[in-house]
mmCIF file with all atom_site columns, C-alpha atoms in Angstrom:
data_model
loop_
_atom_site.group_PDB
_atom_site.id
_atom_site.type_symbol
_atom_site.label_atom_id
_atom_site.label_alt_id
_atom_site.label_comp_id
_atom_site.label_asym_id
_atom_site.label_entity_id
_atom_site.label_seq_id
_atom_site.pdbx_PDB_ins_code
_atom_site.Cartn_x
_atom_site.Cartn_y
_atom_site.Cartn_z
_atom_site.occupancy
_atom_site.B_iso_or_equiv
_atom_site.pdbx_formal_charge
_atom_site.auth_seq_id
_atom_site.auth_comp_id
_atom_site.auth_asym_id
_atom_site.auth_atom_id
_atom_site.pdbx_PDB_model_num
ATOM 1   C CA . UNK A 1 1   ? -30.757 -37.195 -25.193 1.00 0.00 ? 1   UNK A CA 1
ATOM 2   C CA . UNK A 1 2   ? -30.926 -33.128 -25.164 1.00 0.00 ? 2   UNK A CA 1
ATOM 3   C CA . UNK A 1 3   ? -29.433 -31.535 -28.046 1.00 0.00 ? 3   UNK A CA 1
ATOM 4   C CA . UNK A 1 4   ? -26.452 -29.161 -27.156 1.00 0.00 ? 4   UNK A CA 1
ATOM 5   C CA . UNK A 1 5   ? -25.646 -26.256 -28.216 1.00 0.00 ? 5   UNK A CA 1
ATOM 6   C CA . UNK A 1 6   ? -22.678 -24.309 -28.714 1.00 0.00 ? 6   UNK A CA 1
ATOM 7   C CA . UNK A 1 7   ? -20.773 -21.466 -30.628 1.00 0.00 ? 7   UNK A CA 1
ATOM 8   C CA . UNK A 1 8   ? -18.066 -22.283 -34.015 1.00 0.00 ? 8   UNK A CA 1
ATOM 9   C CA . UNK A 1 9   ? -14.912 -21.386 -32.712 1.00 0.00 ? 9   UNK A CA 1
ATOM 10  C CA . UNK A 1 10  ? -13.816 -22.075 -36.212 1.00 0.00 ? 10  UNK A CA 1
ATOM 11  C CA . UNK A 1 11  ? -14.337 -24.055 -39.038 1.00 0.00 ? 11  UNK A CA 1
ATOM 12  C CA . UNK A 1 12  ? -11.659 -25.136 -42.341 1.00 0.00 ? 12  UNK A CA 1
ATOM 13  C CA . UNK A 1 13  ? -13.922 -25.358 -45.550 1.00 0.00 ? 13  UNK A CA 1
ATOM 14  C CA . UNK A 1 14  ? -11.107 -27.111 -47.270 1.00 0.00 ? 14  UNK A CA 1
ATOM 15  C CA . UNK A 1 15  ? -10.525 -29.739 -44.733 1.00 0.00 ? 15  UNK A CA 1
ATOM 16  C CA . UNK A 1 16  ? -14.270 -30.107 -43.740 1.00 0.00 ? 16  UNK A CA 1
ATOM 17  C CA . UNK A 1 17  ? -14.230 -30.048 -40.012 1.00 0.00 ? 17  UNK A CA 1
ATOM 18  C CA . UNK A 1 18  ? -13.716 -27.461 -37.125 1.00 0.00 ? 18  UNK A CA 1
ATOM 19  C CA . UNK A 1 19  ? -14.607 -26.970 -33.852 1.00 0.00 ? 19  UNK A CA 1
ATOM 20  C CA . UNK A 1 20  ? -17.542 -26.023 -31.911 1.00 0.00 ? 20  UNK A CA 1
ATOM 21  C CA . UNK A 1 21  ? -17.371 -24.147 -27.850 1.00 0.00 ? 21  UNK A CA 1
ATOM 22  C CA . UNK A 1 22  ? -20.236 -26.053 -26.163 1.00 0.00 ? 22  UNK A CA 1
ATOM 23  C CA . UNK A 1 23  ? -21.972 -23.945 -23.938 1.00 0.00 ? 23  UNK A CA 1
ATOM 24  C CA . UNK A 1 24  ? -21.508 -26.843 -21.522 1.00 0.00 ? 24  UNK A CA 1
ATOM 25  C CA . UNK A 1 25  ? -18.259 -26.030 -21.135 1.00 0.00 ? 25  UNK A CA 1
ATOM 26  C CA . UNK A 1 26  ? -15.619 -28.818 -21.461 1.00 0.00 ? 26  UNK A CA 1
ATOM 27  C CA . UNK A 1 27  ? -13.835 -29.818 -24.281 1.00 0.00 ? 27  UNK A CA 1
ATOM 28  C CA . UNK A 1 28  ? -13.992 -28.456 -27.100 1.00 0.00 ? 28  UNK A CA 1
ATOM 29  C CA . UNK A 1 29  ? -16.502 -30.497 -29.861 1.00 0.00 ? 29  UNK A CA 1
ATOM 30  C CA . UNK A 1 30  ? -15.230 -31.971 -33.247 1.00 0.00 ? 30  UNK A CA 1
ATOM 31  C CA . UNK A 1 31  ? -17.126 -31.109 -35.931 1.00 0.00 ? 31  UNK A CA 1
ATOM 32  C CA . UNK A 1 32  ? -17.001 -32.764 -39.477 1.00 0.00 ? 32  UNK A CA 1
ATOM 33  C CA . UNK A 1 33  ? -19.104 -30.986 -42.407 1.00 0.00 ? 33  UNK A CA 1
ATOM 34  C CA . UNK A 1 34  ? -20.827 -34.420 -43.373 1.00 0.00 ? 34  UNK A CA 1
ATOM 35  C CA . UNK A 1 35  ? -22.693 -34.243 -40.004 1.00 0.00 ? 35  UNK A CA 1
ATOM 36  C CA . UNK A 1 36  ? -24.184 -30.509 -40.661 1.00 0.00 ? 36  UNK A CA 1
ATOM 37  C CA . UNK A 1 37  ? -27.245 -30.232 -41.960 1.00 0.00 ? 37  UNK A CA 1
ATOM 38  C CA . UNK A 1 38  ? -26.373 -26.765 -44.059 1.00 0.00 ? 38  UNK A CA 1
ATOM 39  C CA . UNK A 1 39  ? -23.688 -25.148 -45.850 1.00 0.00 ? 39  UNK A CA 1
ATOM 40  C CA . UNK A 1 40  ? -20.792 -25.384 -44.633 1.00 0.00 ? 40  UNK A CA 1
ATOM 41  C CA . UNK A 1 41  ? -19.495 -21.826 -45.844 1.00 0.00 ? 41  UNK A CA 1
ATOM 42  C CA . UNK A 1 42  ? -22.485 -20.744 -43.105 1.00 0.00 ? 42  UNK A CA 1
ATOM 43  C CA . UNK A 1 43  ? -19.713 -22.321 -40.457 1.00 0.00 ? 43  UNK A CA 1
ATOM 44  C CA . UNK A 1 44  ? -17.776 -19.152 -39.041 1.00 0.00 ? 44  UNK A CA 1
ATOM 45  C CA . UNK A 1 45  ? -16.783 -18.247 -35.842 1.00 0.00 ? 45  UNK A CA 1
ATOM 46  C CA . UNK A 1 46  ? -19.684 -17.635 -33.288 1.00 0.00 ? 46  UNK A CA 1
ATOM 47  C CA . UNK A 1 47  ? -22.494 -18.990 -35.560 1.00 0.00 ? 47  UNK A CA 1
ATOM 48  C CA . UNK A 1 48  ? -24.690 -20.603 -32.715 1.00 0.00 ? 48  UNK A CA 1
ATOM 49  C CA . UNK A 1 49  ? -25.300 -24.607 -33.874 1.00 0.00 ? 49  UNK A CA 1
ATOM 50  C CA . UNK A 1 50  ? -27.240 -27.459 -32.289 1.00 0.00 ? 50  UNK A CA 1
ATOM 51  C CA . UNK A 1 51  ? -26.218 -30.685 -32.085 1.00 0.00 ? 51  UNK A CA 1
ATOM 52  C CA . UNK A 1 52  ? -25.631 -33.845 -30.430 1.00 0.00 ? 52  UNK A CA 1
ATOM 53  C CA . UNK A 1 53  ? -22.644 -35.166 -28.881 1.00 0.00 ? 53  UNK A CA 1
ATOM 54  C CA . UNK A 1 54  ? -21.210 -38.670 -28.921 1.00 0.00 ? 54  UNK A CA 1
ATOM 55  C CA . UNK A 1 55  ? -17.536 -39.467 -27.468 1.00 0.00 ? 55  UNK A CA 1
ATOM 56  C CA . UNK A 1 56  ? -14.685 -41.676 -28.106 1.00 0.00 ? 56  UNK A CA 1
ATOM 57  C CA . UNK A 1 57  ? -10.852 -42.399 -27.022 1.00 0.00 ? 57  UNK A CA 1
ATOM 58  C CA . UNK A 1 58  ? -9.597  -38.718 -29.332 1.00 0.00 ? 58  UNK A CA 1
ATOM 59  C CA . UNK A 1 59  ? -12.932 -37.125 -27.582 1.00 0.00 ? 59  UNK A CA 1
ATOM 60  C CA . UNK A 1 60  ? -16.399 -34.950 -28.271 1.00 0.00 ? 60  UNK A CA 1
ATOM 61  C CA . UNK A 1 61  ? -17.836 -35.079 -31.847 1.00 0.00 ? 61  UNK A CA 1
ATOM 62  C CA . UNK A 1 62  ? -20.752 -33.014 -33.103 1.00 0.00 ? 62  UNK A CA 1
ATOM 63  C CA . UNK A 1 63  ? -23.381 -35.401 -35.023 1.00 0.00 ? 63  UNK A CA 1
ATOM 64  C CA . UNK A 1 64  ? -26.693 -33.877 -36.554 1.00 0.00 ? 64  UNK A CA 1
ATOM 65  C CA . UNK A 1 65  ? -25.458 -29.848 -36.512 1.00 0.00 ? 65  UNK A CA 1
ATOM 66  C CA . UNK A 1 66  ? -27.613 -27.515 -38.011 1.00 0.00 ? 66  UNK A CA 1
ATOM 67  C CA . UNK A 1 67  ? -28.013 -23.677 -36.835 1.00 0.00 ? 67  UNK A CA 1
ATOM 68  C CA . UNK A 1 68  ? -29.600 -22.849 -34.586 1.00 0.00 ? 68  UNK A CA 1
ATOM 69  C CA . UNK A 1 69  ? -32.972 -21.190 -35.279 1.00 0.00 ? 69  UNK A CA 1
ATOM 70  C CA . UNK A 1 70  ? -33.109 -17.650 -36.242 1.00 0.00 ? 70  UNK A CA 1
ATOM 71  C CA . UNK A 1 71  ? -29.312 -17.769 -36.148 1.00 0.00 ? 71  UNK A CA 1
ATOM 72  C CA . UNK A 1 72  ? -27.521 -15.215 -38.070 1.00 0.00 ? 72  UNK A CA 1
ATOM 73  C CA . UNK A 1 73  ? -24.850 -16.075 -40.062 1.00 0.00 ? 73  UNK A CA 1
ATOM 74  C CA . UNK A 1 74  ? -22.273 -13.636 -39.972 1.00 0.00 ? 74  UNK A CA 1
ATOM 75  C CA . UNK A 1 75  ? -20.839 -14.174 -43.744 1.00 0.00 ? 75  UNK A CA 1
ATOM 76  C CA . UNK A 1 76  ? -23.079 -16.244 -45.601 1.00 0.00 ? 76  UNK A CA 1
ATOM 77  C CA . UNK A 1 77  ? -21.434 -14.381 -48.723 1.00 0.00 ? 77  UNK A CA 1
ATOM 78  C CA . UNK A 1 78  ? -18.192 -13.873 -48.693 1.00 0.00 ? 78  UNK A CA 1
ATOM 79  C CA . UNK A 1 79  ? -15.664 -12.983 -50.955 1.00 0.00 ? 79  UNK A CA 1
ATOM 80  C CA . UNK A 1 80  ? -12.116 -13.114 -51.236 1.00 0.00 ? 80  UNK A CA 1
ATOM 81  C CA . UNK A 1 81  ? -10.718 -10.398 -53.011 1.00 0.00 ? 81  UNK A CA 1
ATOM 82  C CA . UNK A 1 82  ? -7.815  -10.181 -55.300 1.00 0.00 ? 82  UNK A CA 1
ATOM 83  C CA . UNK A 1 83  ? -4.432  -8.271  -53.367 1.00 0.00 ? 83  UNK A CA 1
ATOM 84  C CA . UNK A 1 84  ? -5.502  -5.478  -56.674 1.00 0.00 ? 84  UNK A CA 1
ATOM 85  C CA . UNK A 1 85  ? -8.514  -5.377  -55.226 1.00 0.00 ? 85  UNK A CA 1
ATOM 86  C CA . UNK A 1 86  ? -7.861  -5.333  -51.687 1.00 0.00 ? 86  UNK A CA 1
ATOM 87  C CA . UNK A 1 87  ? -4.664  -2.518  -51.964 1.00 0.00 ? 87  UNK A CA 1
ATOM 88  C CA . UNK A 1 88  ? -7.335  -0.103  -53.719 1.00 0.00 ? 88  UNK A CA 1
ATOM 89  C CA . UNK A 1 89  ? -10.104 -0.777  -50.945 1.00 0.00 ? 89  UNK A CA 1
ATOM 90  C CA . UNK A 1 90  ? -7.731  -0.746  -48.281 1.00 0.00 ? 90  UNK A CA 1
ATOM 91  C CA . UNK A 1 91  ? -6.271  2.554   -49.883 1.00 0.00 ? 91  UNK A CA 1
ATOM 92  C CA . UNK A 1 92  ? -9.792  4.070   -50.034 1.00 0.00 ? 92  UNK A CA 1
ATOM 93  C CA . UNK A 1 93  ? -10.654 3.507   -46.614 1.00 0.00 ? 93  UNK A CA 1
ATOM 94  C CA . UNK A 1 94  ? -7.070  5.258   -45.325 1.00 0.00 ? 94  UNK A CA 1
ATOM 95  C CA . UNK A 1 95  ? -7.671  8.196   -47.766 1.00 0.00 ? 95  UNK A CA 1
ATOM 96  C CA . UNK A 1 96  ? -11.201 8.269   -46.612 1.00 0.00 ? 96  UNK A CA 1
ATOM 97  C CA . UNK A 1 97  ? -10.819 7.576   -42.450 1.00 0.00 ? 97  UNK A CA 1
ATOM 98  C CA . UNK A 1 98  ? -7.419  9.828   -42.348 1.00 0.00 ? 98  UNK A CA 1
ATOM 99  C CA . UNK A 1 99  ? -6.358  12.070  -45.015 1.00 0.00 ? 99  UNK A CA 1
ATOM 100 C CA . UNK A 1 100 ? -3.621  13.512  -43.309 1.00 0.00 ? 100 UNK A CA 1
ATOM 101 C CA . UNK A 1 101 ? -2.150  10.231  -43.958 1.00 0.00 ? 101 UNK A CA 1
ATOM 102 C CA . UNK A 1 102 ? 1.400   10.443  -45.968 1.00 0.00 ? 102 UNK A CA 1
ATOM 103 C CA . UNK A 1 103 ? 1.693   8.296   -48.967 1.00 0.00 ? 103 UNK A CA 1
ATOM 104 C CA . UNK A 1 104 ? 4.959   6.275   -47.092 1.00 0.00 ? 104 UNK A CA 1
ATOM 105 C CA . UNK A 1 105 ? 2.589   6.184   -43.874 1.00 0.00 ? 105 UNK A CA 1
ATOM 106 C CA . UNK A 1 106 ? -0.586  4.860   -46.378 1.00 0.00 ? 106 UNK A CA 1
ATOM 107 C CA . UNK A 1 107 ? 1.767   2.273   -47.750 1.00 0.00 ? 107 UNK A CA 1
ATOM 108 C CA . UNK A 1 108 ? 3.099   0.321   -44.064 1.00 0.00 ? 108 UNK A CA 1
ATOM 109 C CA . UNK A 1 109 ? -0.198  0.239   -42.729 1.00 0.00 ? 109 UNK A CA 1
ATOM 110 C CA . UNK A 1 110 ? -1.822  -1.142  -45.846 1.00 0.00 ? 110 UNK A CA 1
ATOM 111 C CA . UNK A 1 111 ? 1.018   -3.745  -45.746 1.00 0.00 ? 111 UNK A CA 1
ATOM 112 C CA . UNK A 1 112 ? 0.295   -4.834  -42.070 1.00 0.00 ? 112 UNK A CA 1
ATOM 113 C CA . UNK A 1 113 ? -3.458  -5.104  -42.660 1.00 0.00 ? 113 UNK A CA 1
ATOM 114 C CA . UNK A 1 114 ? -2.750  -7.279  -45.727 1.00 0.00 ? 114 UNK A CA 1
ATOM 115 C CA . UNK A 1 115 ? -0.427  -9.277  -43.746 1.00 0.00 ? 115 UNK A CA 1
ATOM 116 C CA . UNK A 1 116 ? -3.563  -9.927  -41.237 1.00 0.00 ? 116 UNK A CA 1
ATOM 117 C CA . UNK A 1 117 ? -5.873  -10.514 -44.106 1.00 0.00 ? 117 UNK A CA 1
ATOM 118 C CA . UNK A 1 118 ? -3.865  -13.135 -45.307 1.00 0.00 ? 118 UNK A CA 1
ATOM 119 C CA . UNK A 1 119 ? -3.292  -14.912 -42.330 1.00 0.00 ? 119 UNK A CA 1
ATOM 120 C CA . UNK A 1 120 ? -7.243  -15.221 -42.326 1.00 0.00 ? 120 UNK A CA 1
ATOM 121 C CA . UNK A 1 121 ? -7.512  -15.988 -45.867 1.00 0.00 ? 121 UNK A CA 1
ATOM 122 C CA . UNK A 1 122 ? -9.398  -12.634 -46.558 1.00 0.00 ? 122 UNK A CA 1
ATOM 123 C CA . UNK A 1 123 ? -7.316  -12.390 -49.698 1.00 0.00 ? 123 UNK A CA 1
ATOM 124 C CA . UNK A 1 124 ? -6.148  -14.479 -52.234 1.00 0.00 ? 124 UNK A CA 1
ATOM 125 C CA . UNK A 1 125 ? -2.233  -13.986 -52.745 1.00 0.00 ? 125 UNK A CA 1
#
């Protein structure tokens, strides 16, 4: 059988599995970190895989994943910064982007973007 291929739609490190978009279309396709051949932090959303497909009665599972060649991954380093260190780059980048920014004004919309960041687990709280 023809490999498929597909994009991560996304992918829990901790848990070990996520989900892949097969450019088939369909359902989406289970994917467990024991059947990539890689790192799993290389996982993140819209990394292109390979892999074949095998189905059961809870659906499509991914079996021998690996990237696809001459993929990119899109964080293959990442860090998670510290809410110290993500107040003074946030800070930076307002100062920097808009300096006509007031200091109340500086302080709400570095709350909401650490809000978002730690709904994606960008920072560690």
């Amino acid at each position: 059988m023809a490999p498929a291929t597909g994009r991560i739609l996304k992918f829990d490190e901790v848990r070990g599995f996520g989900f892949i978009a097969a450019d088939d279309g369909g359902e989406d396709v289970f994917l467990h970190a024991s059947t990539f051949a890689g790192d799993p932090g290389d996982l993140v959303p819209g990394v292109r895989v390979e892999f074949q497909i095998m189905a059961d009665e809870r659906g499509r599972k991914a079996f021998a994943a690996h990237l696809v060649d001459g993929a990119e991954t899109i964080l293959s380093v990442r860090d998670v910064l510290s809410r110290v260190e993500f107040d003074r780059e946030i800070t930076e980048l307002l100062l920097v982007a808009a300096s006509d920014l007031t200091g109340s004004q500086v302080m709400r919309v570095r709350r909401s973007i650490l809000e978002f960041a730690k709904e994606r687990g960008w920072v560690d709280v």
